[in-house]
PDB file of C-alpha atoms and ligand atoms in Angstrom:
ATOM      1  CA  MET A   1      76.973  69.293 -67.347  1.00  0.00           C
ATOM      2  CA  THR A   2      76.230  67.697 -63.970  1.00  0.00           C
ATOM      3  CA  PRO A   3      79.684  67.151 -62.415  1.00  0.00           C
ATOM      4  CA  ASP A   4      78.291  67.375 -58.904  1.00  0.00           C
ATOM      5  CA  ARG A   5      76.332  64.180 -59.497  1.00  0.00           C
ATOM      6  CA  HIS A   6      78.178  61.042 -58.496  1.00  0.00           C
ATOM      7  CA  VAL A   7      77.822  57.651 -60.076  1.00  0.00           C
ATOM      8  CA  LEU A   8      79.381  54.600 -58.463  1.00  0.00           C
ATOM      9  CA  ILE A   9      80.427  51.832 -60.845  1.00  0.00           C
ATOM     10  CA  VAL A  10      81.203  48.576 -59.065  1.00  0.00           C
ATOM     11  CA  TYR A  11      82.310  45.353 -60.657  1.00  0.00           C
ATOM     12  CA  GLY A  12      82.879  41.760 -59.590  1.00  0.00           C
ATOM     13  CA  SER A  13      85.633  40.333 -61.736  1.00  0.00           C
ATOM     14  CA  ARG A  14      87.801  37.234 -61.417  1.00  0.00           C
ATOM     15  CA  ASN A  15      89.946  37.630 -64.494  1.00  0.00           C
ATOM     16  CA  GLY A  16      89.797  41.343 -65.203  1.00  0.00           C
ATOM     17  CA  SER A  17      87.501  41.614 -68.222  1.00  0.00           C
ATOM     18  CA  THR A  18      84.483  42.903 -66.277  1.00  0.00           C
ATOM     19  CA  ALA A  19      86.786  45.350 -64.516  1.00  0.00           C
ATOM     20  CA  GLU A  20      87.787  46.728 -67.888  1.00  0.00           C
ATOM     21  CA  ILE A  21      84.154  46.996 -68.997  1.00  0.00           C
ATOM     22  CA  GLY A  22      83.470  48.932 -65.788  1.00  0.00           C
ATOM     23  CA  ARG A  23      86.256  51.364 -66.672  1.00  0.00           C
ATOM     24  CA  TRP A  24      84.921  51.761 -70.234  1.00  0.00           C
ATOM     25  CA  VAL A  25      81.442  52.514 -68.904  1.00  0.00           C
ATOM     26  CA  GLY A  26      83.024  54.996 -66.485  1.00  0.00           C
ATOM     27  CA  ARG A  27      84.882  56.756 -69.296  1.00  0.00           C
ATOM     28  CA  THR A  28      81.668  57.221 -71.286  1.00  0.00           C
ATOM     29  CA  LEU A  29      79.784  58.577 -68.287  1.00  0.00           C
ATOM     30  CA  ARG A  30      82.631  61.029 -67.584  1.00  0.00           C
ATOM     31  CA  GLU A  31      82.598  62.174 -71.204  1.00  0.00           C
ATOM     32  CA  ARG A  32      78.930  62.972 -70.609  1.00  0.00           C
ATOM     33  CA  GLY A  33      79.785  65.207 -67.657  1.00  0.00           C
ATOM     34  CA  LEU A  34      79.056  62.880 -64.754  1.00  0.00           C
ATOM     35  CA  ALA A  35      81.392  62.414 -61.803  1.00  0.00           C
ATOM     36  CA  VAL A  36      82.269  58.733 -61.684  1.00  0.00           C
ATOM     37  CA  GLU A  37      84.007  56.417 -59.274  1.00  0.00           C
ATOM     38  CA  VAL A  38      84.924  52.950 -60.537  1.00  0.00           C
ATOM     39  CA  ARG A  39      85.639  50.352 -57.861  1.00  0.00           C
ATOM     40  CA  ASP A  40      86.236  46.657 -57.515  1.00  0.00           C
ATOM     41  CA  VAL A  41      83.348  45.312 -55.470  1.00  0.00           C
ATOM     42  CA  ALA A  42      85.867  44.033 -52.895  1.00  0.00           C
ATOM     43  CA  ASP A  43      86.955  47.624 -52.393  1.00  0.00           C
ATOM     44  CA  ALA A  44      83.525  49.275 -52.564  1.00  0.00           C
ATOM     45  CA  PRO A  45      82.497  51.901 -50.022  1.00  0.00           C
ATOM     46  CA  ALA A  46      80.629  50.651 -46.960  1.00  0.00           C
ATOM     47  CA  ASP A  47      78.032  53.373 -47.367  1.00  0.00           C
ATOM     48  CA  ILE A  48      76.695  54.017 -50.862  1.00  0.00           C
ATOM     49  CA  SER A  49      73.891  56.365 -49.909  1.00  0.00           C
ATOM     50  CA  ALA A  50      75.862  59.455 -50.969  1.00  0.00           C
ATOM     51  CA  TYR A  51      75.875  58.387 -54.632  1.00  0.00           C
ATOM     52  CA  ASP A  52      73.164  59.453 -57.035  1.00  0.00           C
ATOM     53  CA  ALA A  53      73.241  56.235 -59.036  1.00  0.00           C
ATOM     54  CA  VAL A  54      74.988  52.864 -59.188  1.00  0.00           C
ATOM     55  CA  VAL A  55      76.077  50.672 -62.084  1.00  0.00           C
ATOM     56  CA  LEU A  56      76.829  47.147 -60.880  1.00  0.00           C
ATOM     57  CA  GLY A  57      78.427  44.576 -63.169  1.00  0.00           C
ATOM     58  CA  ALA A  58      79.843  41.090 -62.776  1.00  0.00           C
ATOM     59  CA  GLY A  59      81.336  38.222 -64.671  1.00  0.00           C
ATOM     60  CA  VAL A  60      79.077  35.161 -65.028  1.00  0.00           C
ATOM     61  CA  TYR A  61      80.483  31.908 -63.668  1.00  0.00           C
ATOM     62  CA  MET A  62      78.561  28.637 -63.856  1.00  0.00           C
ATOM     63  CA  THR A  63      75.346  30.523 -64.650  1.00  0.00           C
ATOM     64  CA  GLY A  64      75.663  32.886 -61.685  1.00  0.00           C
ATOM     65  CA  TRP A  65      77.221  36.233 -60.938  1.00  0.00           C
ATOM     66  CA  HIS A  66      80.621  36.576 -59.298  1.00  0.00           C
ATOM     67  CA  ARG A  67      80.011  35.918 -55.578  1.00  0.00           C
ATOM     68  CA  ASP A  68      81.263  39.287 -54.323  1.00  0.00           C
ATOM     69  CA  ALA A  69      78.869  41.137 -56.611  1.00  0.00           C
ATOM     70  CA  ARG A  70      75.947  39.085 -55.277  1.00  0.00           C
ATOM     71  CA  ARG A  71      77.061  39.910 -51.742  1.00  0.00           C
ATOM     72  CA  PHE A  72      77.305  43.600 -52.568  1.00  0.00           C
ATOM     73  CA  ALA A  73      73.758  43.576 -53.952  1.00  0.00           C
ATOM     74  CA  ARG A  74      72.480  41.803 -50.835  1.00  0.00           C
ATOM     75  CA  ARG A  75      74.301  44.058 -48.399  1.00  0.00           C
ATOM     76  CA  HIS A  76      73.115  47.256 -50.079  1.00  0.00           C
ATOM     77  CA  ARG A  77      69.670  46.138 -51.215  1.00  0.00           C
ATOM     78  CA  ARG A  78      67.873  48.900 -49.341  1.00  0.00           C
ATOM     79  CA  ALA A  79      70.005  51.728 -50.743  1.00  0.00           C
ATOM     80  CA  LEU A  80      70.027  50.175 -54.217  1.00  0.00           C
ATOM     81  CA  GLY A  81      66.253  49.829 -54.124  1.00  0.00           C
ATOM     82  CA  SER A  82      65.864  53.563 -53.682  1.00  0.00           C
ATOM     83  CA  MET A  83      68.237  54.936 -56.333  1.00  0.00           C
ATOM     84  CA  PRO A  84      68.694  54.558 -60.093  1.00  0.00           C
ATOM     85  CA  VAL A  85      70.589  51.306 -60.711  1.00  0.00           C
ATOM     86  CA  TRP A  86      71.810  49.597 -63.858  1.00  0.00           C
ATOM     87  CA  LEU A  87      73.267  46.098 -64.006  1.00  0.00           C
ATOM     88  CA  PHE A  88      75.486  44.438 -66.560  1.00  0.00           C
ATOM     89  CA  SER A  89      76.832  40.941 -66.957  1.00  0.00           C
ATOM     90  CA  SER A  90      79.971  39.878 -68.761  1.00  0.00           C
ATOM     91  CA  GLY A  91      79.609  36.328 -69.959  1.00  0.00           C
ATOM     92  CA  PRO A  92      79.177  34.565 -73.269  1.00  0.00           C
ATOM     93  CA  LEU A  93      82.380  33.453 -74.924  1.00  0.00           C
ATOM     94  CA  ASP A  94      80.831  33.740 -78.377  1.00  0.00           C
ATOM     95  CA  THR A  95      79.217  36.366 -80.593  1.00  0.00           C
ATOM     96  CA  SER A  96      75.659  35.818 -79.322  1.00  0.00           C
ATOM     97  CA  CYS A  97      75.530  39.281 -77.728  1.00  0.00           C
ATOM     98  CA  ASP A  98      76.210  40.869 -81.138  1.00  0.00           C
ATOM     99  CA  GLU A  99      73.341  38.936 -82.689  1.00  0.00           C
ATOM    100  CA  ARG A 100      70.585  39.432 -80.124  1.00  0.00           C
ATOM    101  CA  GLU A 101      69.821  40.716 -76.683  1.00  0.00           C
ATOM    102  CA  VAL A 102      71.012  38.037 -74.271  1.00  0.00           C
ATOM    103  CA  PRO A 103      68.806  37.971 -71.152  1.00  0.00           C
ATOM    104  CA  ALA A 104      70.207  38.023 -67.639  1.00  0.00           C
ATOM    105  CA  VAL A 105      70.830  34.624 -66.052  1.00  0.00           C
ATOM    106  CA  PRO A 106      67.908  33.718 -63.732  1.00  0.00           C
ATOM    107  CA  GLY A 107      69.545  34.815 -60.461  1.00  0.00           C
ATOM    108  CA  VAL A 108      70.432  38.196 -61.911  1.00  0.00           C
ATOM    109  CA  ALA A 109      66.979  38.587 -63.464  1.00  0.00           C
ATOM    110  CA  ARG A 110      65.480  38.035 -59.993  1.00  0.00           C
ATOM    111  CA  LEU A 111      67.879  40.551 -58.499  1.00  0.00           C
ATOM    112  CA  ALA A 112      66.997  43.092 -61.202  1.00  0.00           C
ATOM    113  CA  HIS A 113      63.314  42.606 -60.440  1.00  0.00           C
ATOM    114  CA  ARG A 114      63.793  42.875 -56.661  1.00  0.00           C
ATOM    115  CA  LEU A 115      65.794  46.084 -56.941  1.00  0.00           C
ATOM    116  CA  GLY A 116      63.577  47.561 -59.630  1.00  0.00           C
ATOM    117  CA  VAL A 117      66.630  48.429 -61.740  1.00  0.00           C
ATOM    118  CA  ARG A 118      66.528  50.720 -64.774  1.00  0.00           C
ATOM    119  CA  GLY A 119      68.175  48.197 -67.038  1.00  0.00           C
ATOM    120  CA  HIS A 120      70.406  45.194 -67.517  1.00  0.00           C
ATOM    121  CA  ALA A 121      72.732  44.303 -70.379  1.00  0.00           C
ATOM    122  CA  THR A 122      74.711  41.173 -71.113  1.00  0.00           C
ATOM    123  CA  PHE A 123      78.002  41.800 -72.877  1.00  0.00           C
ATOM    124  CA  GLY A 124      80.260  39.192 -74.406  1.00  0.00           C
ATOM    125  CA  GLY A 125      83.054  38.037 -72.117  1.00  0.00           C
ATOM    126  CA  ARG A 126      86.740  37.406 -72.391  1.00  0.00           C
ATOM    127  CA  LEU A 127      88.813  34.442 -71.410  1.00  0.00           C
ATOM    128  CA  ALA A 128      92.511  34.787 -72.030  1.00  0.00           C
ATOM    129  CA  HIS A 129      95.687  32.953 -71.135  1.00  0.00           C
ATOM    130  CA  GLY A 130      96.568  33.338 -67.484  1.00  0.00           C
ATOM    131  CA  ALA A 131      92.912  32.995 -66.358  1.00  0.00           C
ATOM    132  CA  GLN A 132      92.441  31.430 -62.954  1.00  0.00           C
ATOM    133  CA  GLY A 133      91.058  27.919 -62.423  1.00  0.00           C
ATOM    134  CA  TYR A 134      91.067  24.436 -63.831  1.00  0.00           C
ATOM    135  CA  VAL A 135      87.865  24.861 -65.887  1.00  0.00           C
ATOM    136  CA  ALA A 136      89.185  28.097 -67.369  1.00  0.00           C
ATOM    137  CA  ARG A 137      92.334  26.302 -68.481  1.00  0.00           C
ATOM    138  CA  GLN A 138      90.246  23.477 -69.961  1.00  0.00           C
ATOM    139  CA  ILE A 139      88.142  25.965 -71.949  1.00  0.00           C
ATOM    140  CA  LEU A 140      91.315  27.632 -73.211  1.00  0.00           C
ATOM    141  CA  ARG A 141      92.869  24.292 -74.097  1.00  0.00           C
ATOM    142  CA  ALA A 142      89.763  23.461 -76.134  1.00  0.00           C
ATOM    143  CA  GLY A 143      90.311  26.666 -78.109  1.00  0.00           C
ATOM    144  CA  LYS A 144      87.118  28.268 -76.782  1.00  0.00           C
ATOM    145  CA  GLY A 145      88.731  31.359 -75.250  1.00  0.00           C
ATOM    146  CA  GLY A 146      88.927  34.814 -76.760  1.00  0.00           C
ATOM    147  CA  ASP A 147      87.733  38.349 -76.301  1.00  0.00           C
ATOM    148  CA  PHE A 148      84.056  38.768 -77.237  1.00  0.00           C
ATOM    149  CA  ARG A 149      83.526  42.181 -75.661  1.00  0.00           C
ATOM    150  CA  ASN A 150      82.092  44.686 -78.114  1.00  0.00           C
ATOM    151  CA  GLN A 151      83.310  48.137 -77.150  1.00  0.00           C
ATOM    152  CA  ASP A 152      80.772  49.883 -79.409  1.00  0.00           C
ATOM    153  CA  ALA A 153      77.876  48.025 -77.797  1.00  0.00           C
ATOM    154  CA  ILE A 154      79.233  48.836 -74.338  1.00  0.00           C
ATOM    155  CA  ARG A 155      79.661  52.504 -75.238  1.00  0.00           C
ATOM    156  CA  ASN A 156      76.120  52.682 -76.684  1.00  0.00           C
ATOM    157  CA  TRP A 157      74.667  51.163 -73.545  1.00  0.00           C
ATOM    158  CA  ALA A 158      76.659  53.524 -71.311  1.00  0.00           C
ATOM    159  CA  GLN A 159      75.517  56.481 -73.406  1.00  0.00           C
ATOM    160  CA  GLY A 160      71.925  55.433 -72.755  1.00  0.00           C
ATOM    161  CA  VAL A 161      72.630  55.304 -69.020  1.00  0.00           C
ATOM    162  CA  ALA A 162      74.292  58.732 -69.168  1.00  0.00           C
ATOM    163  CA  ALA A 163      71.453  60.221 -71.185  1.00  0.00           C
ATOM    164  CA  GLU A 164      68.869  59.001 -68.719  1.00  0.00           C
ATOM    165  CA  LEU A 165      70.876  60.239 -65.741  1.00  0.00           C
ATOM    166  CA  THR A 166      71.839  63.652 -67.057  1.00  0.00           C
ATOM    167  CA  TRP A 167      68.302  64.315 -68.216  1.00  0.00           C
ATOM    168  CA  GLU A 168      66.855  63.235 -64.918  1.00  0.00           C
ATOM    169  CA  LEU A 169      69.400  64.930 -62.659  1.00  0.00           C
ATOM    170  CA  THR A 170      69.178  68.296 -64.370  1.00  0.00           C
ATOM    171  CA  TRP A 171      65.442  68.275 -64.811  1.00  0.00           C
ATOM    172  CA  GLU A 172      63.588  70.838 -62.736  1.00  0.00           C
ATOM    173  CA  PRO A 173      59.837  70.538 -62.422  1.00  0.00           C
ATOM    174  CA  LEU A 174      58.027  73.346 -64.167  1.00  0.00           C
ATOM    175  CA  THR A 175      56.110  75.588 -61.846  1.00  0.00           C
ATOM    176  CA  LEU A 176      53.017  76.643 -63.729  1.00  0.00           C
TER     177      LEU A 176
HETATM  178  C1  FMN B   1      84.807  28.423 -65.071  1.00  0.00           C
HETATM  179  C2  FMN B   1      84.072  29.375 -65.946  1.00  0.00           C
HETATM  180  C3  FMN B   1      82.688  29.345 -65.994  1.00  0.00           C
HETATM  181  C4  FMN B   1      81.972  30.230 -66.807  1.00  0.00           C
HETATM  182  N1  FMN B   1      80.617  30.155 -66.836  1.00  0.00           N
HETATM  183  C5  FMN B   1      79.927  30.997 -67.645  1.00  0.00           C
HETATM  184  C6  FMN B   1      78.509  30.929 -67.715  1.00  0.00           C
HETATM  185  O1  FMN B   1      77.855  30.138 -67.053  1.00  0.00           O
HETATM  186  N2  FMN B   1      77.868  31.783 -68.543  1.00  0.00           N
HETATM  187  C7  FMN B   1      78.547  32.697 -69.314  1.00  0.00           C
HETATM  188  O2  FMN B   1      77.922  33.433 -70.075  1.00  0.00           O
HETATM  189  N3  FMN B   1      79.904  32.801 -69.256  1.00  0.00           N
HETATM  190  C8  FMN B   1      80.600  31.971 -68.452  1.00  0.00           C
HETATM  191  N4  FMN B   1      81.964  32.051 -68.390  1.00  0.00           N
HETATM  192  C9  FMN B   1      82.660  33.108 -69.131  1.00  0.00           C
HETATM  193  C10 FMN B   1      82.992  34.301 -68.223  1.00  0.00           C
HETATM  194  O3  FMN B   1      81.814  34.851 -67.707  1.00  0.00           O
HETATM  195  C11 FMN B   1      83.734  35.364 -69.000  1.00  0.00           C
HETATM  196  O4  FMN B   1      85.012  34.874 -69.238  1.00  0.00           O
HETATM  197  C12 FMN B   1      83.776  36.693 -68.272  1.00  0.00           C
HETATM  198  O5  FMN B   1      84.159  37.702 -69.171  1.00  0.00           O
HETATM  199  C13 FMN B   1      84.714  36.644 -67.078  1.00  0.00           C
HETATM  200  O6  FMN B   1      84.727  37.889 -66.423  1.00  0.00           O
HETATM  201  P1  FMN B   1      85.987  38.342 -65.555  1.00  0.00           P
HETATM  202  O7  FMN B   1      87.209  38.346 -66.458  1.00  0.00           O
HETATM  203  O8  FMN B   1      85.639  39.731 -65.141  1.00  0.00           O
HETATM  204  O9  FMN B   1      86.115  37.416 -64.399  1.00  0.00           O
HETATM  205  C14 FMN B   1      82.686  31.178 -67.588  1.00  0.00           C
HETATM  206  C15 FMN B   1      84.089  31.216 -67.538  1.00  0.00           C
HETATM  207  C16 FMN B   1      84.776  30.332 -66.736  1.00  0.00           C
HETATM  208  C17 FMN B   1      86.276  30.398 -66.715  1.00  0.00           C
END
């Protein structure tokens, strides 16, 4: 157990589905003994240097990440560049993520490269009645909404993050 190690999970979410993914990831990390804080990116701490790792996720809108998540990454690029970071995107409104690994959209791929992150995953998205915006309503009217988030895939990914972190944070170099 490494409860003294703190992981910050931050999400940029317009309609709540990425927020929920963030909470699911947080639950898995807690089950693995990590201390976790899950925050909306609009309510994220001004100083993130006290955390041991960050998981940053955002909904994809018009092929780009939620604006506040992009801002967060820009504002904290130095700190993020020097700690273990994982990214996730919540996007496709279809089953593509269950069939293959869906790569990050180009802007997020560049961000991942710049920060030298440990990993990125794209999870299926959700668009449900009550979603904000004209385009969202058009998509729903065309019958293209739904919940395509796969909780097993999200849990598996989070378990990988937890495994890497708990191994790394408890590891003590051998003195020969
Ligand atoms: C206007 C609009 C544009 C979208 N554009 C994309 C897109 O370019 N790529 C994608 O994979 N998903 C796209 N989506 C789907 C959303 O990313 C998906 O609904 C996501 O789960 C939303 O996250 P949120 O509920 O946290 O805001 C779009 C949805 C809307 C309503």
